[in-house]
mmCIF file of C-alpha atoms and ligand atoms in Angstrom:
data_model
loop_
_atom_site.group_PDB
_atom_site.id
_atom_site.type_symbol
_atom_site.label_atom_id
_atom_site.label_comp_id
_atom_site.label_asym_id
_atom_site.label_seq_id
_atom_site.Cartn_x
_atom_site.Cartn_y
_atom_site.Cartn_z
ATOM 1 C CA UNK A 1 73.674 150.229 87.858
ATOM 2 C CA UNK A 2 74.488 147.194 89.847
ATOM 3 C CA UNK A 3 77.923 146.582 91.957
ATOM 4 C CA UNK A 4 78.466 143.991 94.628
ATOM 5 C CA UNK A 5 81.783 144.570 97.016
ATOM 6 C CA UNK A 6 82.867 142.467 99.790
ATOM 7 C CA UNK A 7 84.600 144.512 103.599
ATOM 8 C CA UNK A 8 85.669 142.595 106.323
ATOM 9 C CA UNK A 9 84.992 143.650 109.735
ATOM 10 C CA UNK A 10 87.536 145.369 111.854
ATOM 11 C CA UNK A 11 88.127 145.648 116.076
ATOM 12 C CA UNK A 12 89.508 148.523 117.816
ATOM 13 C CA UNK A 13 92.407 148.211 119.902
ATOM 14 C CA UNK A 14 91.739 151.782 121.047
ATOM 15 C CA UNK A 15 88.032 152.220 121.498
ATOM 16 C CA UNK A 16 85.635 154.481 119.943
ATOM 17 C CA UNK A 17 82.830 155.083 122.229
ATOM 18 C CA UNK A 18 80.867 158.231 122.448
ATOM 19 C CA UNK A 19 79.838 160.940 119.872
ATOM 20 C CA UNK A 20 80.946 164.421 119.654
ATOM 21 C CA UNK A 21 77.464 165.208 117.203
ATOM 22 C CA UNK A 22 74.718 162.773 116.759
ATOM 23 C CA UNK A 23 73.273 163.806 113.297
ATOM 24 C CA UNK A 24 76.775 163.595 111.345
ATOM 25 C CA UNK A 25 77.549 160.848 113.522
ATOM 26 C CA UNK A 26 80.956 162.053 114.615
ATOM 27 C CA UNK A 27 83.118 160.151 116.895
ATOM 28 C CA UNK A 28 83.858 162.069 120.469
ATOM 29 C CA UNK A 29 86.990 160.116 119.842
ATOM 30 C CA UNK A 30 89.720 158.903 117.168
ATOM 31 C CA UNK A 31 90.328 155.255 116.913
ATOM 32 C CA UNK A 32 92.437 152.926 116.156
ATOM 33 C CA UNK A 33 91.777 149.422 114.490
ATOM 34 C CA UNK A 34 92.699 145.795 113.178
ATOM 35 C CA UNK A 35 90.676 144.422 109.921
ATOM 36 C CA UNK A 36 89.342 140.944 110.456
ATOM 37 C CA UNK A 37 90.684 139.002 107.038
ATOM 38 C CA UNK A 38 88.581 135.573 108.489
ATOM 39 C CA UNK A 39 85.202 137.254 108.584
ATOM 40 C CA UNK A 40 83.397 138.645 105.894
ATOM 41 C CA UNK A 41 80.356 140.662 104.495
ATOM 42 C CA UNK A 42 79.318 140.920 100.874
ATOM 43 C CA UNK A 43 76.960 143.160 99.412
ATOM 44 C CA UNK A 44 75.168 143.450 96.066
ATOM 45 C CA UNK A 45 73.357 147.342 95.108
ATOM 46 C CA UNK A 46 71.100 147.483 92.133
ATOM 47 C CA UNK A 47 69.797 151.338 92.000
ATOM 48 C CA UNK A 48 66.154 150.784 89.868
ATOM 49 C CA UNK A 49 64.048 153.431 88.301
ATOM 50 C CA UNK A 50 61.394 150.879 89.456
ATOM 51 C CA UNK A 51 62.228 150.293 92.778
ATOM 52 C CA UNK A 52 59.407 152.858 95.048
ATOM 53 C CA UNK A 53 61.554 152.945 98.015
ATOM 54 C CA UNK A 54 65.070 151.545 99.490
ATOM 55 C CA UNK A 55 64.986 147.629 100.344
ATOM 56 C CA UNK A 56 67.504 145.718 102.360
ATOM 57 C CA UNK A 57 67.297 142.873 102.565
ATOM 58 C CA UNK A 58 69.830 140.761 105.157
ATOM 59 C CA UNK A 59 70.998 137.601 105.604
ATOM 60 C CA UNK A 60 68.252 136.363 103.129
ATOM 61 C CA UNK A 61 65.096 138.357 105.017
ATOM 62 C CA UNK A 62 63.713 141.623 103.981
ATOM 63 C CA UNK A 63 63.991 144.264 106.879
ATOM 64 C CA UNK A 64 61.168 146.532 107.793
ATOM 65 C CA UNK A 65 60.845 148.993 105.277
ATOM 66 C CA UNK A 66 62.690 152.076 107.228
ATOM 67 C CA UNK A 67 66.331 151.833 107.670
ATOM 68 C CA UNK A 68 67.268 155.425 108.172
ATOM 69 C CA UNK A 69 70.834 155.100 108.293
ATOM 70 C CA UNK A 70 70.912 152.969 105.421
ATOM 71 C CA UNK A 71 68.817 155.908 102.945
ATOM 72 C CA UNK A 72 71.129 158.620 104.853
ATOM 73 C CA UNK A 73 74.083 156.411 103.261
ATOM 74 C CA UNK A 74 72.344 156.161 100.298
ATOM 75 C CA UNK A 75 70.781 159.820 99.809
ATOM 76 C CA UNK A 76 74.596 161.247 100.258
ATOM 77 C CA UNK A 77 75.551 158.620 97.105
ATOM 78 C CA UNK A 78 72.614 159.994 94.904
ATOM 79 C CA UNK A 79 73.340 163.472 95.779
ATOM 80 C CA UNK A 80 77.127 162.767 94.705
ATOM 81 C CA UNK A 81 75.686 161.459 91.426
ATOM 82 C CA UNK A 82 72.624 162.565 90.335
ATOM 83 C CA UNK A 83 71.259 159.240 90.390
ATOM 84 C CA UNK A 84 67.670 160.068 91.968
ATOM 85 C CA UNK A 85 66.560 155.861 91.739
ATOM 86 C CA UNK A 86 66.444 153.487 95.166
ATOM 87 C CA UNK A 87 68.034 151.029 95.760
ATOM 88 C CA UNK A 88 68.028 146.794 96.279
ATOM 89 C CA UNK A 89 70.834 146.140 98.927
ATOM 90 C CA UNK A 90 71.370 142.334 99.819
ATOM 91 C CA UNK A 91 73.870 141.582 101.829
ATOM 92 C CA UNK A 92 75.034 138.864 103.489
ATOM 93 C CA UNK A 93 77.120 138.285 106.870
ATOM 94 C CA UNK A 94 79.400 135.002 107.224
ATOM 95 C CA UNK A 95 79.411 135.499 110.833
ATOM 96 C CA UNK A 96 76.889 136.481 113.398
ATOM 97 C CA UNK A 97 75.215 140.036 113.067
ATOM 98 C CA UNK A 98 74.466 142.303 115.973
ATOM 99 C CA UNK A 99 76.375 140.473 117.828
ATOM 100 C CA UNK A 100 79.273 142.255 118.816
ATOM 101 C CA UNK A 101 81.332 141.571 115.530
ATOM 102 C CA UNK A 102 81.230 144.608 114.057
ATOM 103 C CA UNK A 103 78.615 143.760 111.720
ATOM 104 C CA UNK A 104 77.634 147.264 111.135
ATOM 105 C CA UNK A 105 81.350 148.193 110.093
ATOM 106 C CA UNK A 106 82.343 145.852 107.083
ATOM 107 C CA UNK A 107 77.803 146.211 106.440
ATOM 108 C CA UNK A 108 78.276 150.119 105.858
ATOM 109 C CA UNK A 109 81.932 149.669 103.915
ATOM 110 C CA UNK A 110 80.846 146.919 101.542
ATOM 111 C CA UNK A 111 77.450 149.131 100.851
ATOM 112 C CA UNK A 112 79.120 152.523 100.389
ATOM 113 C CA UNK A 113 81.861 150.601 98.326
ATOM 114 C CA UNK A 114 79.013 148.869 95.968
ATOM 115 C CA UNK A 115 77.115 151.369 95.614
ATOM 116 C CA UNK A 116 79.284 154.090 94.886
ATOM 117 C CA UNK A 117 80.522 151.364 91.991
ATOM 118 C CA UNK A 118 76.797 151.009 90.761
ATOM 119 C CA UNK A 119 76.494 155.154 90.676
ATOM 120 C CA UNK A 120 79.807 155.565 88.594
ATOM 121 C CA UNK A 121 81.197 157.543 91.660
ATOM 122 C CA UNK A 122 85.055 157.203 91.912
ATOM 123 C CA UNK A 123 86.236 154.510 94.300
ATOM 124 C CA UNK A 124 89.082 157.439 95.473
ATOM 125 C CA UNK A 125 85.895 160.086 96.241
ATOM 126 C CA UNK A 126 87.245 161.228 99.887
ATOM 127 C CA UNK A 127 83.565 161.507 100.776
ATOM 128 C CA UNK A 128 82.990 158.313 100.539
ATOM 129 C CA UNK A 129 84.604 158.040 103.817
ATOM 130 C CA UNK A 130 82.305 160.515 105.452
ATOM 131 C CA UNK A 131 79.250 158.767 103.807
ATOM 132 C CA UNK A 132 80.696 155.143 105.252
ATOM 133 C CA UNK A 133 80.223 157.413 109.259
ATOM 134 C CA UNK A 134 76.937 158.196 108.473
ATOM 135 C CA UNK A 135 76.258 154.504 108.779
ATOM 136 C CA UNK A 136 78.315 153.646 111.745
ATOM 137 C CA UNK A 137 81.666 155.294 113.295
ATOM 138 C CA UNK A 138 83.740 151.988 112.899
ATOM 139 C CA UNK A 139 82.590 151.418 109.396
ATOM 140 C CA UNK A 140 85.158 154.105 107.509
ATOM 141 C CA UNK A 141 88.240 151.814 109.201
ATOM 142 C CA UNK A 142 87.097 148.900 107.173
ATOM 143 C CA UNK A 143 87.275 150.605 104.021
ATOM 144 C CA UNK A 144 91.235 150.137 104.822
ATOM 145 C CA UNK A 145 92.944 146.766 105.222
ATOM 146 C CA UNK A 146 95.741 146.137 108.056
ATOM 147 C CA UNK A 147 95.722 148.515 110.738
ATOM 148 C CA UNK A 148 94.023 151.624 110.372
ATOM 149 C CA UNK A 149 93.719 154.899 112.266
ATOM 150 C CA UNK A 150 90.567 157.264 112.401
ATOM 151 C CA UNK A 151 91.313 160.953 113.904
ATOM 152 C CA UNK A 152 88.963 164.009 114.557
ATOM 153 C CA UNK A 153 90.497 166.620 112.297
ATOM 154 C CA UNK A 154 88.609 170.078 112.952
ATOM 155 C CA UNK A 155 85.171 169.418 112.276
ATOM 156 C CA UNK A 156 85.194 165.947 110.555
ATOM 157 C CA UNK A 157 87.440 162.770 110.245
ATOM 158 C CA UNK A 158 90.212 161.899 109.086
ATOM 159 C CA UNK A 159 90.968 158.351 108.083
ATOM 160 C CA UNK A 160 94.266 156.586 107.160
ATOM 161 C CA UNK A 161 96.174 153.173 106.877
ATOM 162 C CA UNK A 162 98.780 152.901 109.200
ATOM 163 C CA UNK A 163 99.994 149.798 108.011
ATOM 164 C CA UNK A 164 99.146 146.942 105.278
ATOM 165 C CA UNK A 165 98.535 143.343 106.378
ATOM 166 C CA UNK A 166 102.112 142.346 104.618
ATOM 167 C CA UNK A 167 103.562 144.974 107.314
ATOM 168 C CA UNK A 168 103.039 142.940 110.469
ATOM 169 C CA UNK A 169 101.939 139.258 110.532
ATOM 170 C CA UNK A 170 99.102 139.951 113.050
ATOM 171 C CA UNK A 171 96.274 137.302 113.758
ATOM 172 C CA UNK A 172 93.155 137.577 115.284
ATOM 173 C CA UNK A 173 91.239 134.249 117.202
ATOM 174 C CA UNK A 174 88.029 135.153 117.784
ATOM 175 C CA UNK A 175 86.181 133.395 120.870
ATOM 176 C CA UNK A 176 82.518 133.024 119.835
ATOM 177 C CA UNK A 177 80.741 132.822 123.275
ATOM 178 C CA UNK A 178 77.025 133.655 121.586
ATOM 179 C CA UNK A 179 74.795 133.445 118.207
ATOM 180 C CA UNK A 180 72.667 135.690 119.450
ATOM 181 C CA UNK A 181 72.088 139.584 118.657
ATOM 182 C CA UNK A 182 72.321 141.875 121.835
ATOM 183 C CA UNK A 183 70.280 143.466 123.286
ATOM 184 C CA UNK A 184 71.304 147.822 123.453
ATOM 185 C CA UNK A 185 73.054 148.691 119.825
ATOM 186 C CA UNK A 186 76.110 150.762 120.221
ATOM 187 C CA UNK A 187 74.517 153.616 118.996
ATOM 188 C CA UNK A 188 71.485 153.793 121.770
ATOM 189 C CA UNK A 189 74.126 152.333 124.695
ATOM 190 C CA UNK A 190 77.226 155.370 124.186
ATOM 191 C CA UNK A 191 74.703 157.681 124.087
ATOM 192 C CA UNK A 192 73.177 156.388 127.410
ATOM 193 C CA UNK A 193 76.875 156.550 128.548
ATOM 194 C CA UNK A 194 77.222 160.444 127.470
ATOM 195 C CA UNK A 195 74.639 161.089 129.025
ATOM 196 C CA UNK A 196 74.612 159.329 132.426
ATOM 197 C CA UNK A 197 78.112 157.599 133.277
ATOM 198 C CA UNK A 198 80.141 159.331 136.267
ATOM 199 C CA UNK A 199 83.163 158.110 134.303
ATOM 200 C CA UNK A 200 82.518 159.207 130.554
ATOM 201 C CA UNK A 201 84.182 162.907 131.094
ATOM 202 C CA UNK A 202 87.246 160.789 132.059
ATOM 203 C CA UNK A 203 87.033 158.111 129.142
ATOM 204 C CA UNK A 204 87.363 161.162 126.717
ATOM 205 C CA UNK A 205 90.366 163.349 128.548
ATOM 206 C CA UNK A 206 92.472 160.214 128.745
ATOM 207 C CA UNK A 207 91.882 158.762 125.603
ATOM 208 C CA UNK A 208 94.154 160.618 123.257
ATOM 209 C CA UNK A 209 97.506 160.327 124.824
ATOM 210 C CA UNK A 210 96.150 155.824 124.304
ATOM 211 C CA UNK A 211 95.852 156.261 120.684
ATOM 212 C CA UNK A 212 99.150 158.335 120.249
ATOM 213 C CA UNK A 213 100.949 156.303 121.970
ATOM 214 C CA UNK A 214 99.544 152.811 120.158
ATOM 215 C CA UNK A 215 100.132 154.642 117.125
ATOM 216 C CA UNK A 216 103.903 155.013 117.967
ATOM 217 C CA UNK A 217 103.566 151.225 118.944
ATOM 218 C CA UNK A 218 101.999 149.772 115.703
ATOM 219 C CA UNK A 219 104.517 152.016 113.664
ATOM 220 C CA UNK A 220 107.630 150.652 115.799
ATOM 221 C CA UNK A 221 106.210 147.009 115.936
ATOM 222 C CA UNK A 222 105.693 147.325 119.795
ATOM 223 C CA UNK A 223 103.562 144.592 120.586
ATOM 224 C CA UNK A 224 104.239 144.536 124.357
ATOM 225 C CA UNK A 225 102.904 147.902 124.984
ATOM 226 C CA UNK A 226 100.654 147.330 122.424
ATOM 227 C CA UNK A 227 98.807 144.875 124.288
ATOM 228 C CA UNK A 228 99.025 146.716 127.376
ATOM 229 C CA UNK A 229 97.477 149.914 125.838
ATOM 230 C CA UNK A 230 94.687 147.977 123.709
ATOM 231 C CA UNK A 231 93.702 146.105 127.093
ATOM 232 C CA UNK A 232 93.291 149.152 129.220
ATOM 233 C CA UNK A 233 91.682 150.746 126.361
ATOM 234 C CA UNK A 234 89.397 148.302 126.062
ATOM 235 C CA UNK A 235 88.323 147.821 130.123
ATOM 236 C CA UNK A 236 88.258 151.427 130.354
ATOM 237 C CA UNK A 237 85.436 151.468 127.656
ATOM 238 C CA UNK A 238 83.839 148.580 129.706
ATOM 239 C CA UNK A 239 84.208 150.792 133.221
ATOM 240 C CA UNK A 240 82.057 153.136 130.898
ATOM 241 C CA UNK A 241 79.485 150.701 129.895
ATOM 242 C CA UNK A 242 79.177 148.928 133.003
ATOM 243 C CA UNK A 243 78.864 152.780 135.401
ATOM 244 C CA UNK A 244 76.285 153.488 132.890
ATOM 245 C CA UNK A 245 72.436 153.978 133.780
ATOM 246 C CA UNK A 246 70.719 151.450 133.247
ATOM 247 C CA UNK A 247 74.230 149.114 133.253
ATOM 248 C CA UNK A 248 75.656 147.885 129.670
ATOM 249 C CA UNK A 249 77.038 144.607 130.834
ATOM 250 C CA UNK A 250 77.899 142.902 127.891
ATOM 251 C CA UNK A 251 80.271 139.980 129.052
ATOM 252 C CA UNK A 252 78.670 136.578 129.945
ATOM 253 C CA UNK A 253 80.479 134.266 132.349
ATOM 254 C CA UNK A 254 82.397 133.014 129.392
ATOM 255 C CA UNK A 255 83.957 136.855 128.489
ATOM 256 C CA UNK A 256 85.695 136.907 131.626
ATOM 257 C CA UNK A 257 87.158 133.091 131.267
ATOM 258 C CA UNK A 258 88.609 134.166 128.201
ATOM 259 C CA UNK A 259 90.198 137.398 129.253
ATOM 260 C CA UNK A 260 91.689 135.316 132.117
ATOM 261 C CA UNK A 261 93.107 132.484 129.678
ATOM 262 C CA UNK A 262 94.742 135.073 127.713
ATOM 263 C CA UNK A 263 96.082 136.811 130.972
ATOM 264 C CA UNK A 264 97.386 133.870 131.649
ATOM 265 C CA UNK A 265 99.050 132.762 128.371
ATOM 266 C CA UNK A 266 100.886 136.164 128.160
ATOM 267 C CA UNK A 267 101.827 136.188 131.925
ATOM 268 C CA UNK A 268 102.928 132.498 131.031
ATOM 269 C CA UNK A 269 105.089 133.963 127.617
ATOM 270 C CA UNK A 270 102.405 134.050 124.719
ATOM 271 C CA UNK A 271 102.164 136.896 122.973
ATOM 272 C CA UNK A 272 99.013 137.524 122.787
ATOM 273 C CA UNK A 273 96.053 140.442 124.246
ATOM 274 C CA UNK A 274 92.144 140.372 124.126
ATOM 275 C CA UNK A 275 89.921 143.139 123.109
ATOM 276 C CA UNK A 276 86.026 143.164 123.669
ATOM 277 C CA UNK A 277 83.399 145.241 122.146
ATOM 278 C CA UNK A 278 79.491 145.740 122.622
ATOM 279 C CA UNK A 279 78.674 142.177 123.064
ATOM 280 C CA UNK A 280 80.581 138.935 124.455
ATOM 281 C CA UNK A 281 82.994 137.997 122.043
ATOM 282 C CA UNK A 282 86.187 137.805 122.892
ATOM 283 C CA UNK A 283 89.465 138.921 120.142
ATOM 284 C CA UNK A 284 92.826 137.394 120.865
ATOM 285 C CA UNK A 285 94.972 139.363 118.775
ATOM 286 C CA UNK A 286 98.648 138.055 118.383
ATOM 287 C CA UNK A 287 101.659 137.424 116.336
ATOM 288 C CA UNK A 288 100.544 134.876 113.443
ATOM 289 C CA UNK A 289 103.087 132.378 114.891
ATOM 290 C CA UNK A 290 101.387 131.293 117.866
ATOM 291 C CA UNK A 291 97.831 131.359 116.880
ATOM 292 C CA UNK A 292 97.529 127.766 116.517
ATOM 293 C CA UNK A 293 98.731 127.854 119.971
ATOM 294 C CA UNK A 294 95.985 130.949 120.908
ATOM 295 C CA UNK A 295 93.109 129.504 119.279
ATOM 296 C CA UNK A 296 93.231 125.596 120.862
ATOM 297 C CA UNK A 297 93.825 127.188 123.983
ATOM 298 C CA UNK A 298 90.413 129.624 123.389
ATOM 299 C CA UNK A 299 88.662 126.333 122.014
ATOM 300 C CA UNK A 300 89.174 124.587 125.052
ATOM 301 C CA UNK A 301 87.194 127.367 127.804
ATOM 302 C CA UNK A 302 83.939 126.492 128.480
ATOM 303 C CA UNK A 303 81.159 127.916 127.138
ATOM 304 C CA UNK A 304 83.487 128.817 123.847
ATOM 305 C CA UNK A 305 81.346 127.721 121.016
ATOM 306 C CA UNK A 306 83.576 128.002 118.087
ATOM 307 C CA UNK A 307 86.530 130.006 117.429
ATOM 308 C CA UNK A 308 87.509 131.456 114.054
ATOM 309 C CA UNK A 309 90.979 132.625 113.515
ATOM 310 C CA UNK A 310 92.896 134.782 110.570
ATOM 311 C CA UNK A 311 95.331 136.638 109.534
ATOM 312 C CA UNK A 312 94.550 140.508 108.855
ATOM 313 C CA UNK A 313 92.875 141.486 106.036
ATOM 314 C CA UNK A 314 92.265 144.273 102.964
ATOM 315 C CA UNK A 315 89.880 146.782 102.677
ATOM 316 C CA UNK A 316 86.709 146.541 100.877
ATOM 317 C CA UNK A 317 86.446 145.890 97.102
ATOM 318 C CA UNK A 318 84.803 145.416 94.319
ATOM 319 C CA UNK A 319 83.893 141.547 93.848
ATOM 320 C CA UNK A 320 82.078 139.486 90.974
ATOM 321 C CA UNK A 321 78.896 138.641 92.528
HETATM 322 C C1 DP6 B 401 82.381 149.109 120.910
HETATM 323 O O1 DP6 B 401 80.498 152.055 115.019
HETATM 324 O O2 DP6 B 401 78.815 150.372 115.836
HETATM 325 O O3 DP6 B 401 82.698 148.504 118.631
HETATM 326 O O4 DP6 B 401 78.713 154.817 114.974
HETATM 327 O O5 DP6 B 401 76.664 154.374 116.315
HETATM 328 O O6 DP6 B 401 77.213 152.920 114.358
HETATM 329 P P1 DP6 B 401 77.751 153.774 115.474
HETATM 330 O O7 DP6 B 401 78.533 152.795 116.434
HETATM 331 P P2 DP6 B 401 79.565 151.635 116.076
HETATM 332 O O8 DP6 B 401 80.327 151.544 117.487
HETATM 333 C C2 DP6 B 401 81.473 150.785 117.669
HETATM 334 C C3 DP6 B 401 81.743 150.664 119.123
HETATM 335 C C4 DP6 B 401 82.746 149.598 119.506
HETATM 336 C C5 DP6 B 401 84.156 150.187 119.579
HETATM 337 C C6 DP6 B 401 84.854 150.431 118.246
HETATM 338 O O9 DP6 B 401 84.628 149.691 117.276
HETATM 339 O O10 DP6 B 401 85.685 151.369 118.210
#
């Protein structure tokens, strides 16, 4: 009863940010994402009639001994099977965690994809998907590789690939501006912004005619309006975070020289656009061509630590481990 499955990470080029219900962890809105092939999280899940409660242990150091959403994850997986044993989850990160690198996303794909390996369940289970939210929102798009879109469909999700990685040579640079895990998870912070931003009721009735229309974009190989879309996408996500009470203000000085090297590049030719998410990294995402190009330009802001660049990747699997 042991599995170990690797899931990269993925970034949104139209935001999720919000939830229409807390306790299934449903998304107030669909998203649409990129999966990073240059990062990547591996996970090993031994279920053990010994075991007298679920341990996690990350990164090499055993977490506190609740982790609710990780049992949730794991309770759904036991019901599917019968298996009534806990679980050892170890799982490892070859990038920073909590940091704005969707961590949580390729953490919850590799562990639903291991353990529903170790439990017998059928890698093509559609609730494995559902299981995946019930970790974290963004983790279900990692279980796909290239570009993939999540929808609200009645009262659930719906998840599909819009396109493999072999469809569109995409890159992604990613600007690594901090080490260091933040401070307000994106769980506790788009809550906050439900519940207090002037501009949330906005974020939501706008945001469906972005993701139709990126959709069209990705399927037509628009990068132009691509970029254009995934950039207002992604500062009208930061208008939310920033208006909320107290402020989410995740970019450091070194964010914003970033955004305004890749401004300039495109304005200057490059085809390239930045995303951000809940912490200070910065994505360049751009045709595979000129990411040399992208990625010596990011190396050379200051305050960029290290930048890691790749093509994009597949969706979680089964690994020897
Ligand atoms: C800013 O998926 O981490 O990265 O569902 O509460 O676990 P939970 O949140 P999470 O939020 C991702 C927010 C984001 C935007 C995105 O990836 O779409």
């Amino acid at each position: 009863m042991r599995a170990c499955a690797m899931a990269h990470p993925n970034v949104a080029l139209i935001k999720y940010w919000g939830k229409r219900e807390a306790a299934a962890n449903l998304p107030a809105v669909g998203s649409l994402s990129v999966t990073l092939g240059a990062l990547r999280t591996e996970t090993t899940v031994v279920f053990d009639e010994m075991l007298s409660h679920d341990v996690l242990i990350l990164n090499g150091v055993e977490q506190p001994s609740e982790h609710p959403r990780l049992t949730a994850c794991l309770d759904a997986l036991r019901a599917l099977s019968g298996c009534q044993f806990n679980a050892q989850v170890v799982s490892e990160n070859d990038f920073p965690t909590g940091a704005g690198l969707a961590s949580s996303a390729s953490g919850y794909a590799a562990l639903v994809t291991a353990a529903a390996a170790a439990l017998g369940i059928d890698a093509d289970e559609p609730r494995l998907f559902d299981i995946a939210r019930i970790g974290s929102g963004s983790a279900p798009r990692s279980l796909y590789g290239g570009v993939a879109l999540l929808r609200n469909e009645g009262d659930g999700t719906q998840i599909e690939q819009l396109i493999t990685p072999e469809d569109w040579a995409l890159s992604v640079v990613v600007a690594v501006t901090t080490e260091v895990a933040k401070d307000t998870t994106s769980r506790d912070g788009m809550e906050q912004s439900r519940l207090t931003s002037p501009y949330y009721g906005q974020w939501i009735a706008t945001h469906e005619a972005d993701l139709e229309r990126a959709v069209d974009c990705v399927r037509n190989r628009d990068f132009d309006t691509l970029a254009e879309l995934a950039e207002h996408s992604c500062l009208k996500m930061h208008s939310v975070m920033m208006t909320t009470r107290p402020p989410l203000l995740y970019w450091s000085p070194t964010t914003l020289a970033a955004m305004l090297k890749i401004l300039t590049m495109r304005n200057d030719g490059v085809p390239v656009f930045f995303t951000i998410d809940a912490g200070p990294q910065v994505k360049a995402v751009c045709p595979t061509g000129v990411a040399g190009e992208v990625e010596s330009e990011l190396a050379g802001v200051p305050g960029v630590l290290r930048t890691i660049t790749g093509e994009l990747g597949y969706g979680a699997r089964i690994v020897a481990g």
